[in-house]
């Protein structure tokens, strides 16, 4: 029986024991290409590009060059994968939502649970990748913007792990909404700088971070948190995040023996959605759906963040894409119950994929999102981020319209712990409010 | 001939440093903005840079950001900016350069904007987020020239030799050299670093050099005499105005002017 005995801690067929051992089998993360990729200057169709002030262009070129070199370096992929498995906790599970599926009576719903990543969201993945690039460039400090605080927390996490100083810019309004993440960023050693100009949300935090970068460009790396901004950020973050879709493909094939019919993800700038979609872009049988933040409804000006309803082409924060803006090109105020989706711009590749008809877009309103959040928690035991609940909300509508042999994969981009204050307030939870009142005497 | 070239000839003839002053149009209100600009041109400055306020001005420091916000809140927009320039135009006898972020021009329509600017006798455009690499698609530089506007090129201490060449290939009028690593309004020391970098720029391009970002004192302007051709002052104008209104602003410009004939 000696040679039949197995434990949970044994190696895989290549002899990997977690992050250790084994022959490294490259997954081709950085050599993978699709017919929807950008040109040499990061243009995706009519979008993208590098509309940066001269002060930043050399830094963007440096980043691009170090990335091009890293892509060709097998050691880079090996190191990236070892951080993902040994530090971030990848792969994240693909969970069959049996109860939800039964209840809706249609397509099978699978949940890609990115909330189980270290720091609670998919964001850690591109943070690890960019931190490795920042090391290669010899930078000492990381700068970041954050909306929900998830990206900021992930940046603070890699800063601690890799030994960088770290400054995170966050709009005053978001600080109020996402206080728990501010607290954790500070515990991780990051300086959180409140941004008090403009709409005091994500776009203004991005502005503030860009200004810091302009000032400290020689020793600091701007760890931009989504598939937005000037070239090469949209492509770099997409490539790092593509491990999400890569894992989903392996997992769903293993469980179901075939590709899924639908992939659904919420869309702020696009990092979790592009991460899920990228590996499937040229697999035309798989339908891709992005869900934007419908807020109080698209008829309410300033009450939503649905770029594809009322947005138009523009160049802001270094890239060309579709932006919610007024007649004169000033960005419009946005609203969403989730702090991570109320951004007036969208990743340039997603705008291109929309034009090409490869990705469909829809939106979910705040009310639908809160209902989806609650239903998921009670039926599947998963407390997801309000951002991710947008994707769930659309799945709830879609699944009953499809036959039982169809498969839907929903990206749960993050965990909902951070949203405790917003959700308690939205659900008007009396006991929690009483509890807070009690605490306020401290 | 473009007014910028004439003005440069004049300051060279007078062996003086040119002074370019900047204002955010519509700040603090449309009426007060008009008075502010009038008081600037009455001080015999050499160039006037008028900024169209924008919601997301990534190259600007807190002073200009706040001023832009204020102007936007009061309803300033590209049309009202052009309108005000039109109203003032008869009284302005120096080159006017419009500073704008690219989205303000793009959303207005590049050709429509340039046509109107030409009608208003504008001499040049400074658009910090429109690099030459995007020219193939955007045709910004080409369109500017078609309407007689100089698309002023911006360089910075982080620009490599290659980037200096790329940036200055289509330059006319003067080169706008950002003084240091920073955004507008963040103070700068006029020292060896700046001299070394400006000398590099001069090796690449034979155009007059304007230095801006963080110029706020007469002493800095005095030192620029030996290095550059034009000193650009922006945030400090707003700060002086905020501290003491038009009276203080007049004194401030007078002081700066003294610095130019050092
Ligand atoms: C959990 C979560 N999901 C989604 C997003 C939206 O960003 P993106 O569209 O880049 O995935 C955020 C951003 O903060 C987030 O925290």
XYZ file of C-alpha atoms and ligand atoms in Angstrom:
720
model
C 0.000 0.000 0.000
C 3.031 2.258 0.260
C 2.819 3.442 -3.314
C -0.931 3.931 -3.403
C -1.008 6.140 -0.374
C -1.951 9.732 -1.206
C -2.239 12.909 0.790
C -3.643 16.309 0.011
C -0.135 17.682 0.013
C 1.290 15.556 -2.777
C 2.694 17.062 -5.928
C 0.857 17.256 -9.208
C 1.775 15.208 -12.281
C 4.708 17.515 -12.993
C 5.951 17.239 -9.435
C 4.850 20.663 -8.236
C 4.267 20.933 -4.544
C 2.354 24.170 -4.386
C 4.810 26.795 -5.563
C 7.839 24.555 -5.119
C 9.470 21.818 -7.130
C 8.593 20.514 -10.541
C 9.582 21.428 -14.029
C 7.938 24.663 -14.901
C 5.566 24.273 -17.778
C 4.968 27.711 -19.262
C 1.351 28.536 -19.934
C 2.081 31.075 -22.627
C 0.469 33.911 -20.698
C 2.683 36.454 -22.375
C 2.841 34.987 -25.857
C -0.903 34.630 -26.297
C -2.415 36.908 -28.939
C -5.829 37.571 -30.418
C -7.187 39.245 -33.516
C -8.439 42.098 -31.318
C -5.055 43.209 -29.993
C -3.716 46.720 -30.316
C -1.127 47.937 -32.798
C 2.436 48.854 -31.821
C 1.287 52.109 -30.259
C -1.568 50.575 -28.341
C -4.406 51.598 -30.647
C -7.389 49.290 -30.574
C -9.332 50.264 -33.676
C -10.049 53.947 -33.174
C -9.370 53.847 -29.426
C -6.371 53.656 -27.105
C -3.026 55.297 -27.795
C -0.762 57.361 -25.610
C -2.057 60.884 -25.069
C 0.275 61.682 -22.227
C 2.135 64.877 -21.424
C 5.765 64.823 -22.504
C 6.847 64.528 -18.860
C 5.445 60.995 -18.731
C 6.224 59.655 -22.155
C 9.767 58.541 -21.325
C 8.439 56.620 -18.310
C 5.770 54.976 -20.441
C 8.397 54.012 -22.984
C 10.587 52.572 -20.254
C 7.662 50.521 -18.949
C 6.821 49.315 -22.423
C 10.401 48.264 -23.096
C 10.848 46.422 -19.841
C 7.551 44.667 -20.458
C 8.507 43.620 -23.987
C 11.690 42.112 -22.569
C 9.869 40.405 -19.697
C 7.357 38.850 -22.080
C 10.132 36.996 -23.842
C 11.700 35.844 -20.596
C 10.483 32.450 -19.388
C 11.810 33.232 -15.948
C 9.398 36.153 -15.736
C 6.381 33.966 -16.323
C 7.679 31.370 -13.890
C 8.171 33.963 -11.185
C 4.780 35.526 -11.877
C 3.058 32.147 -11.605
C 4.892 31.287 -8.425
C 3.691 34.498 -6.756
C 0.174 33.843 -7.995
C 0.065 30.335 -6.551
C 2.308 30.738 -3.536
C 1.288 34.236 -2.446
C -2.022 35.328 -3.974
C -3.724 31.953 -3.661
C -4.400 31.162 -7.299
C -6.001 29.358 -8.930
C -9.303 30.568 -7.547
C -12.109 28.021 -7.670
C -14.796 27.792 -10.307
C -17.837 26.952 -8.236
C -20.996 25.392 -9.603
C -23.874 27.482 -8.215
C -26.186 24.523 -7.796
C -28.822 26.222 -5.653
C -29.040 29.312 -7.787
C -29.180 27.237 -10.963
C -32.014 25.113 -9.568
C -33.900 28.144 -8.427
C -33.680 29.915 -11.788
C -34.446 26.757 -13.731
C -32.316 27.539 -16.783
C -28.654 27.530 -17.756
C -26.021 26.176 -15.381
C -24.330 28.982 -13.491
C -20.676 28.808 -12.498
C -18.991 31.384 -10.298
C -15.333 32.281 -10.730
C -14.559 33.255 -7.166
C -11.866 35.916 -7.458
C -12.826 37.116 -3.997
C -10.673 34.328 -2.615
C -7.507 36.001 -3.819
C -5.240 37.538 -1.228
C -6.623 41.019 -0.451
C -10.062 40.005 -1.646
C -10.200 40.735 -5.365
C -8.720 40.055 -8.787
C -6.649 43.247 -8.501
C -3.742 41.483 -6.761
C -2.912 39.706 -10.039
C -1.908 42.779 -12.062
C -0.335 44.279 -8.942
C 2.060 41.354 -8.656
C 2.876 41.612 -12.347
C 3.523 45.342 -12.259
C 5.474 45.124 -9.011
C 7.795 42.666 -10.757
C 8.222 45.122 -13.622
C 8.838 47.987 -11.175
C 11.607 45.903 -9.568
C 13.158 45.326 -12.971
C 13.097 49.075 -13.594
C 14.778 49.686 -10.255
C 11.948 51.814 -8.872
C 11.703 52.413 -5.146
C 8.137 53.543 -4.761
C 4.663 52.658 -6.001
C 1.906 55.193 -6.654
C -1.689 54.133 -7.161
C -5.219 55.419 -7.515
C -8.139 53.571 -6.038
C -11.911 53.756 -6.111
C -13.309 50.908 -4.077
C -9.989 50.619 -2.292
C -9.521 47.095 -3.666
C -6.813 48.056 -6.095
C -5.194 50.297 -3.487
C -5.206 47.491 -0.983
C -3.672 45.129 -3.515
C -0.965 47.691 -4.313
C -0.285 48.181 -0.601
C -0.036 44.400 -0.320
C 2.578 44.004 -3.048
C 4.418 47.073 -1.780
C 4.801 45.352 1.584
C 5.775 42.063 -0.012
C 8.273 43.454 -2.533
C 9.619 46.234 -0.333
C 8.358 49.396 -2.009
C 7.236 52.629 -0.436
C 3.633 53.202 -1.340
C 1.251 56.144 -1.775
C -2.374 55.557 -2.671
C -4.666 58.369 -3.853
C -8.328 58.038 -3.051
C -11.209 60.466 -3.529
C -12.692 61.851 -0.324
C -16.074 60.494 -1.295
C -14.666 57.009 -1.774
C -12.794 57.162 1.511
C -16.106 57.731 3.185
C -17.719 54.867 1.311
C -14.910 52.350 1.667
C -13.407 53.130 5.046
C -12.448 49.520 5.881
C -10.068 49.364 2.925
C -8.434 52.649 3.950
C -7.763 51.165 7.353
C -6.195 48.035 5.851
C -4.061 49.969 3.387
C -2.620 51.913 6.293
C -1.940 48.719 8.243
C -0.075 47.447 5.180
C 2.170 50.476 5.424
C 0.748 52.615 2.602
C 0.114 56.337 2.807
C -3.457 57.026 1.782
C -3.807 60.548 0.416
C -7.338 61.953 0.224
C -8.199 63.734 -3.024
C -10.398 66.751 -2.480
C -10.751 68.172 -5.978
C -13.201 67.437 -8.781
C -15.837 64.827 -8.064
C -13.625 63.388 -5.293
C -13.882 59.883 -6.782
C -11.817 57.475 -8.859
C -11.167 59.747 -11.842
C -9.789 62.458 -9.582
C -7.658 59.951 -7.709
C -6.244 58.940 -11.105
C -5.479 62.590 -11.845
C -3.720 62.993 -8.523
C -1.688 59.831 -9.071
C -0.614 61.018 -12.536
C 0.584 64.312 -11.041
C 2.579 62.486 -8.390
C 4.116 60.374 -11.142
C 5.019 63.460 -13.179
C 6.805 64.803 -10.103
C 8.543 61.586 -8.993
C 8.955 59.786 -12.253
C 12.599 58.789 -11.771
C 12.101 56.655 -8.664
C 8.386 55.829 -8.718
C 6.226 53.483 -10.723
C 2.587 54.333 -11.261
C 0.779 51.061 -10.674
C -2.373 51.869 -12.628
C -5.241 49.647 -11.545
C -7.267 48.792 -14.599
C -7.104 48.299 -18.359
C -7.218 52.052 -18.902
C -4.727 54.899 -19.245
C -2.010 55.485 -21.821
C -0.319 52.638 -23.701
C 1.034 50.191 -22.489
C -1.175 49.984 -19.361
C -4.307 48.578 -21.050
C -2.324 45.745 -22.651
C -0.131 45.008 -19.640
C -2.981 44.736 -17.173
C -5.008 42.675 -19.619
C -2.175 40.196 -20.072
C -1.633 39.794 -16.334
C -5.356 39.395 -15.701
C -5.738 36.911 -18.533
C -4.858 34.152 -16.070
C -8.487 34.442 -14.900
C -9.847 33.341 -18.270
C -7.047 30.820 -18.640
C -8.040 29.170 -15.380
C -11.733 29.278 -16.283
C -11.044 27.536 -19.587
C -9.151 24.728 -17.874
C -11.656 24.416 -15.066
C -14.805 24.434 -17.135
C -13.368 21.965 -19.624
C -12.429 19.655 -16.795
C -15.877 19.817 -15.203
C -18.123 20.082 -18.244
C -15.916 18.846 -21.044
C -16.756 21.866 -23.180
C -16.507 25.618 -23.426
C -19.059 27.827 -21.660
C -21.763 29.616 -23.653
C -21.633 32.924 -21.770
C -19.039 34.819 -19.774
C -20.342 37.696 -17.667
C -18.278 40.325 -15.859
C -18.848 43.759 -14.381
C -17.025 46.624 -16.093
C -15.396 49.570 -14.412
C -12.197 50.205 -16.356
C -12.087 46.615 -17.538
C -9.447 44.653 -15.663
C -11.649 41.826 -14.406
C -13.742 41.636 -17.572
C -10.771 41.735 -19.971
C -9.078 39.180 -17.733
C -12.013 36.825 -18.059
C -12.695 37.483 -21.757
C -9.252 37.713 -23.286
C -8.503 34.022 -23.804
C -11.924 33.574 -25.411
C -11.940 36.521 -27.818
C -11.281 34.331 -30.848
C -13.550 31.522 -29.653
C -16.673 32.850 -31.263
C -19.068 30.299 -29.729
C -18.517 31.938 -26.346
C -20.654 35.028 -25.854
C -19.150 37.792 -23.772
C -21.199 40.236 -21.731
C -19.964 43.286 -19.829
C -22.225 44.781 -17.163
C -21.925 48.492 -16.409
C -23.175 50.379 -13.374
C -26.761 51.482 -13.988
C -26.936 53.360 -10.682
C -30.298 55.069 -10.312
C -31.107 54.400 -13.969
C -29.665 55.621 -17.274
C -32.331 58.291 -17.684
C -30.882 60.115 -14.682
C -28.039 62.402 -15.767
C -25.128 61.908 -13.413
C -26.980 59.018 -11.793
C -25.119 56.150 -13.448
C -21.835 55.114 -15.042
C -23.076 53.487 -18.259
C -20.517 54.732 -20.744
C -22.313 53.067 -23.616
C -25.462 55.021 -22.877
C -24.717 58.680 -23.380
C -20.935 58.440 -23.534
C -18.958 59.610 -26.549
C -15.470 59.424 -27.922
C -12.897 61.435 -26.059
C -9.302 61.671 -24.866
C -8.894 61.909 -21.110
C -6.301 60.680 -18.625
C -3.980 59.676 -21.418
C -6.127 57.504 -23.662
C -8.843 57.664 -26.266
C -12.032 55.843 -25.504
C -15.693 56.377 -24.719
C -16.298 58.787 -21.856
C -19.334 60.213 -20.093
C -18.787 63.895 -20.752
C -20.610 67.118 -21.454
C -20.782 68.910 -24.816
C -17.450 70.574 -24.136
C -15.569 67.427 -23.195
C -15.575 67.822 -19.418
C -16.143 64.526 -17.653
C -19.608 64.092 -16.174
C -20.311 63.136 -12.592
C -21.271 59.485 -12.160
C -22.993 57.427 -9.548
C -23.068 53.799 -8.515
C -23.710 52.013 -5.273
C -20.293 50.427 -5.856
C -17.249 52.662 -5.647
C -15.285 50.574 -8.148
C -17.565 51.058 -11.133
C -18.451 54.742 -11.126
C -15.737 55.788 -13.507
C -16.673 57.893 -16.549
C -14.185 56.169 -18.896
C -13.784 52.591 -20.088
C -10.809 50.551 -21.279
C -10.003 51.249 -24.946
C -9.929 47.593 -25.950
C -13.423 47.109 -24.538
C -14.676 50.122 -26.503
C -13.161 48.497 -29.592
C -14.692 45.098 -28.787
C -18.054 46.810 -28.433
C -17.663 48.438 -31.847
C -16.702 45.106 -33.351
C -19.740 43.483 -31.798
C -17.554 40.958 -29.978
C -18.611 42.004 -26.464
C -22.195 42.896 -25.610
C -22.867 45.442 -22.924
C -25.718 45.844 -20.515
C -26.142 47.405 -17.108
C -27.607 46.670 -13.695
C -29.172 49.281 -11.432
C -28.271 49.777 -7.772
C -31.515 48.128 -6.744
C -30.956 45.058 -8.929
C -27.419 44.840 -7.614
C -28.422 44.821 -3.955
C -31.061 42.169 -4.662
C -28.519 40.033 -6.525
C -26.002 40.461 -3.732
C -28.510 39.265 -1.125
C -29.737 36.349 -3.194
C -26.223 35.108 -3.905
C -25.282 35.278 -0.239
C -28.305 33.312 0.870
C -28.365 30.702 -1.889
C -24.658 30.105 -2.458
C -22.976 31.245 0.725
C -20.803 33.787 -1.065
C -20.645 37.423 -0.020
C -19.479 39.148 -3.180
C -18.367 42.721 -3.815
C -21.068 45.132 -4.985
C -19.085 45.539 -8.208
C -19.289 41.808 -8.875
C -22.981 41.741 -7.938
C -23.592 43.677 -11.180
C -22.503 40.595 -13.114
C -24.655 38.392 -10.885
C -27.669 40.642 -11.485
C -27.449 40.094 -15.219
C -26.923 36.348 -14.804
C -30.174 36.229 -12.839
C -31.968 37.696 -15.856
C -30.174 35.632 -18.456
C -30.153 32.129 -16.950
C -33.931 31.498 -16.986
C -34.057 32.393 -20.700
C -31.542 29.669 -21.618
C -31.908 25.893 -21.750
C -30.446 23.685 -19.043
C -27.558 22.462 -21.158
C -26.127 25.961 -21.500
C -23.314 27.174 -19.272
C -22.825 30.649 -17.838
C -19.646 31.726 -16.050
C -20.003 34.778 -13.802
C -16.886 36.563 -12.652
C -17.080 37.346 -8.961
C -14.272 39.870 -9.139
C -14.113 40.482 -5.401
C -15.381 39.699 -1.935
C -17.958 41.911 -0.266
C -16.414 42.428 3.165
C -15.275 45.915 2.214
C -18.867 46.921 1.451
C -20.172 46.317 4.958
C -21.050 49.962 5.598
C -22.735 50.599 2.237
C -24.720 47.387 2.346
C -25.825 47.826 5.939
C -26.994 51.327 5.079
C -28.721 50.288 1.868
C -30.495 47.395 3.608
C -31.284 49.724 6.536
C -30.038 47.137 8.990
C -31.290 48.429 12.352
C -29.106 46.251 14.569
C -25.968 47.316 12.742
C -26.897 50.993 12.963
C -27.533 50.601 16.696
C -24.174 48.895 17.006
C -22.424 51.791 15.243
C -24.153 54.280 17.498
C -22.902 52.358 20.506
C -19.371 52.373 19.104
C -19.478 56.079 18.471
C -19.192 56.701 22.211
C -15.677 55.303 22.119
C 3.899 86.172 -40.544
C 2.817 84.760 -37.203
C 2.706 87.359 -34.424
C 4.832 85.094 -32.227
C 7.774 85.471 -34.607
C 7.359 89.242 -34.744
C 7.236 89.484 -30.986
C 10.330 87.331 -30.614
C 12.189 89.578 -33.044
C 11.157 92.535 -30.962
C 12.338 91.138 -27.632
C 15.613 90.067 -29.239
C 16.087 93.523 -30.637
C 15.478 94.983 -27.187
C 17.825 92.377 -25.693
C 15.271 91.475 -23.077
C 13.647 88.340 -21.747
C 10.084 87.904 -22.969
C 7.348 87.541 -20.389
C 4.436 85.231 -21.029
C 1.584 85.464 -18.553
C -1.147 82.946 -18.140
C -4.778 83.101 -17.100
C -7.518 80.528 -16.721
C -10.371 82.049 -18.688
C -13.571 82.318 -16.664
C -11.721 82.406 -13.367
C -12.945 83.575 -10.933
C -16.016 84.680 -12.919
C -16.513 85.672 -16.528
C -16.589 89.415 -15.652
C -13.679 89.333 -13.231
C -11.721 87.179 -15.642
C -12.081 89.912 -18.239
C -10.769 92.494 -15.788
C -7.918 90.231 -14.765
C -6.836 89.674 -18.354
C -7.162 93.376 -19.129
C -4.935 94.249 -16.218
C -2.337 91.736 -17.470
C -2.207 93.178 -20.979
C -2.082 96.711 -19.646
C 1.226 95.809 -17.966
C 3.019 95.444 -21.310
C 3.680 91.754 -21.080
C 4.912 90.071 -24.264
C 2.759 86.979 -24.657
C -0.624 85.997 -23.299
C -1.477 82.355 -22.625
C -5.182 81.723 -22.064
C -6.254 78.379 -20.697
C -9.600 76.752 -21.423
C -10.663 75.223 -18.103
C -11.027 71.444 -18.168
C -12.386 68.931 -15.673
C -9.291 66.694 -15.661
C -6.164 68.801 -16.156
C -3.460 66.190 -15.545
C -0.434 68.436 -15.952
C -1.673 71.153 -13.615
C -0.968 71.698 -9.947
C -3.505 72.585 -7.261
C -3.699 76.335 -8.022
C -4.731 75.946 -11.660
C -6.882 72.911 -10.842
C -8.883 74.953 -8.340
C -9.135 77.915 -10.685
C -10.357 75.642 -13.486
C -12.945 74.081 -11.218
C -14.204 77.480 -10.179
C -14.443 78.654 -13.776
C -16.312 75.518 -14.838
C -18.712 75.827 -11.946
C -19.568 79.320 -13.124
C -20.487 77.926 -16.516
C -17.300 78.633 -18.457
C -16.984 76.535 -21.601
C -15.079 76.607 -24.870
C -17.672 78.875 -26.486
C -17.639 81.374 -23.631
C -13.828 81.387 -23.666
C -13.732 82.175 -27.378
C -16.415 84.786 -26.871
C -14.402 86.552 -24.193
C -11.290 86.482 -26.334
C -13.328 88.016 -29.132
C -14.470 90.789 -26.837
C -10.909 91.560 -25.745
C -9.236 91.036 -29.086
C -9.278 94.633 -30.233
C -7.356 95.654 -27.130
C -4.733 92.932 -27.217
C -1.656 93.772 -29.261
C 0.507 90.823 -28.307
C 0.386 87.188 -29.441
C -2.328 85.132 -27.773
C -1.768 81.436 -27.269
C -4.566 79.134 -26.200
C -3.705 76.376 -23.767
C -6.183 73.510 -23.708
C -6.354 69.820 -23.007
C -6.967 67.812 -26.111
C -10.470 66.695 -25.195
C -11.712 70.292 -25.123
C -10.614 70.691 -28.735
C -11.641 67.213 -29.864
C -15.164 67.567 -28.523
C -15.483 71.014 -30.082
C -14.255 69.705 -33.407
C -10.606 70.240 -34.321
C -11.296 72.048 -37.595
C -14.106 74.156 -36.165
C -11.894 75.123 -33.247
C -8.940 76.060 -35.418
C -11.144 78.046 -37.776
C -12.569 80.075 -34.890
C -9.134 80.540 -33.343
C -7.796 81.866 -36.622
C -10.695 84.317 -36.867
C -9.794 85.553 -33.398
C -6.227 86.076 -34.518
C -4.870 83.490 -32.115
C -1.189 82.748 -32.751
C -0.626 79.345 -31.215
C -1.959 76.382 -29.280
C -0.426 74.562 -26.335
C -2.013 71.154 -25.895
C 0.034 69.195 -23.362
C -1.620 65.822 -23.922
C -1.222 65.718 -27.705
C 2.150 64.090 -28.425
C 3.575 63.874 -31.951
C 3.183 60.074 -31.911
C -0.570 60.473 -32.267
C -0.302 62.925 -35.143
C -0.865 60.318 -37.882
C -4.341 59.689 -36.598
C -5.276 63.027 -35.092
C -3.807 65.496 -37.602
C -3.593 68.092 -34.873
C -0.273 69.623 -35.866
C -1.194 69.636 -39.538
C -4.598 71.232 -38.939
C -3.103 73.862 -36.636
C -0.653 74.900 -39.340
C -3.407 74.981 -41.951
C -5.096 77.657 -39.884
C -1.952 79.610 -39.183
C -1.685 78.470 -35.583
C 1.645 77.375 -34.166
C 1.238 74.089 -32.294
C 3.743 74.896 -29.550
C 5.768 71.818 -28.637
C 6.476 71.000 -25.006
C 9.645 69.297 -23.774
C 10.665 68.334 -20.263
C 13.796 67.363 -18.328
C 12.765 63.725 -18.758
C 12.864 64.001 -22.568
C 15.679 61.971 -24.112
C 17.694 63.297 -27.040
C 15.552 61.217 -29.350
C 12.377 62.619 -27.857
C 13.695 66.162 -28.118
C 14.175 65.520 -31.831
C 10.728 63.997 -32.284
C 9.104 66.809 -30.379
C 10.859 69.661 -32.056
C 10.704 68.359 -35.624
C 7.543 70.333 -36.370
C 8.094 73.092 -33.856
C 7.602 76.720 -34.762
C 7.644 79.926 -32.741
C 9.312 78.709 -29.585
C 9.835 75.568 -27.538
C 8.024 75.349 -24.235
C 10.435 73.770 -21.779
C 8.932 72.498 -18.569
C 11.361 73.669 -15.908
C 11.538 70.612 -13.689
C 9.933 67.332 -12.677
C 6.575 68.533 -11.467
C 3.216 69.996 -12.319
C 2.362 73.667 -12.800
C 2.860 75.888 -9.796
C 5.342 73.716 -7.950
C 8.376 75.893 -7.199
C 11.616 75.482 -9.124
C 15.218 76.355 -8.444
C 16.952 77.971 -11.388
C 20.207 76.104 -11.061
C 22.677 73.855 -12.832
C 20.156 71.123 -13.583
C 17.981 73.535 -15.504
C 20.926 75.115 -17.313
C 22.238 71.703 -18.386
C 18.879 70.591 -19.672
C 18.169 73.825 -21.540
C 21.568 73.529 -23.186
C 20.601 70.048 -24.366
C 17.409 71.468 -25.845
C 19.390 74.198 -27.584
C 21.678 71.602 -29.140
C 18.668 69.943 -30.742
C 16.616 72.867 -31.894
C 17.319 76.396 -33.008
C 14.181 78.000 -31.694
C 13.717 80.399 -28.786
C 13.142 78.691 -25.463
C 10.308 79.463 -23.081
C 10.658 78.168 -19.540
C 7.616 77.619 -17.372
C 6.197 75.684 -14.401
C 6.893 77.104 -10.974
C 8.193 80.565 -11.939
C 6.897 82.847 -9.206
C 9.562 85.407 -8.285
C 11.493 88.251 -9.830
C 14.779 86.557 -8.881
C 13.911 83.479 -10.930
C 13.045 85.640 -13.907
C 16.347 87.508 -13.548
C 18.264 84.250 -13.634
C 16.371 83.067 -16.700
C 17.808 86.002 -18.670
C 21.026 84.097 -19.255
C 19.361 80.808 -20.063
C 16.137 81.278 -21.959
C 14.188 83.660 -24.176
C 10.787 83.702 -22.516
C 9.664 83.243 -18.915
C 6.182 81.828 -18.395
C 4.245 82.671 -15.236
C 0.920 81.007 -14.430
C -0.037 79.765 -10.978
C 1.757 82.658 -9.263
C -0.545 85.099 -11.043
C -3.588 83.381 -9.611
C -1.996 83.237 -6.159
C -1.131 86.928 -6.153
C -4.578 87.820 -7.402
C -6.134 85.727 -4.649
C -4.005 87.394 -2.006
C -4.490 90.997 -3.037
C -6.719 91.369 -6.058
C -5.830 93.427 -9.123
C -3.682 95.883 -7.169
C -1.364 93.229 -5.939
C -1.369 91.589 -9.360
C -0.243 94.865 -10.989
C 2.666 95.162 -8.579
C 3.596 91.551 -9.138
C 3.695 91.899 -12.930
C 5.682 95.131 -12.569
C 8.233 93.257 -10.491
C 8.455 90.414 -12.978
C 8.900 92.928 -15.795
C 11.828 94.454 -13.936
C 13.329 90.988 -13.822
C 13.207 90.712 -17.609
C 15.507 93.661 -18.220
C 18.069 92.558 -15.715
C -14.078 43.910 -6.803
C -13.978 44.818 -7.966
N -14.530 44.445 -9.123
C -14.469 45.236 -10.207
C -13.856 46.470 -10.182
C -13.899 47.311 -11.408
O -12.705 47.438 -12.088
P -12.378 46.654 -13.418
O -13.435 46.963 -14.427
O -11.054 47.173 -13.810
O -12.355 45.218 -13.116
C -13.253 46.898 -8.997
C -12.558 48.205 -8.934
O -12.283 48.768 -7.956
C -13.310 46.042 -7.865
O -12.756 46.408 -6.707
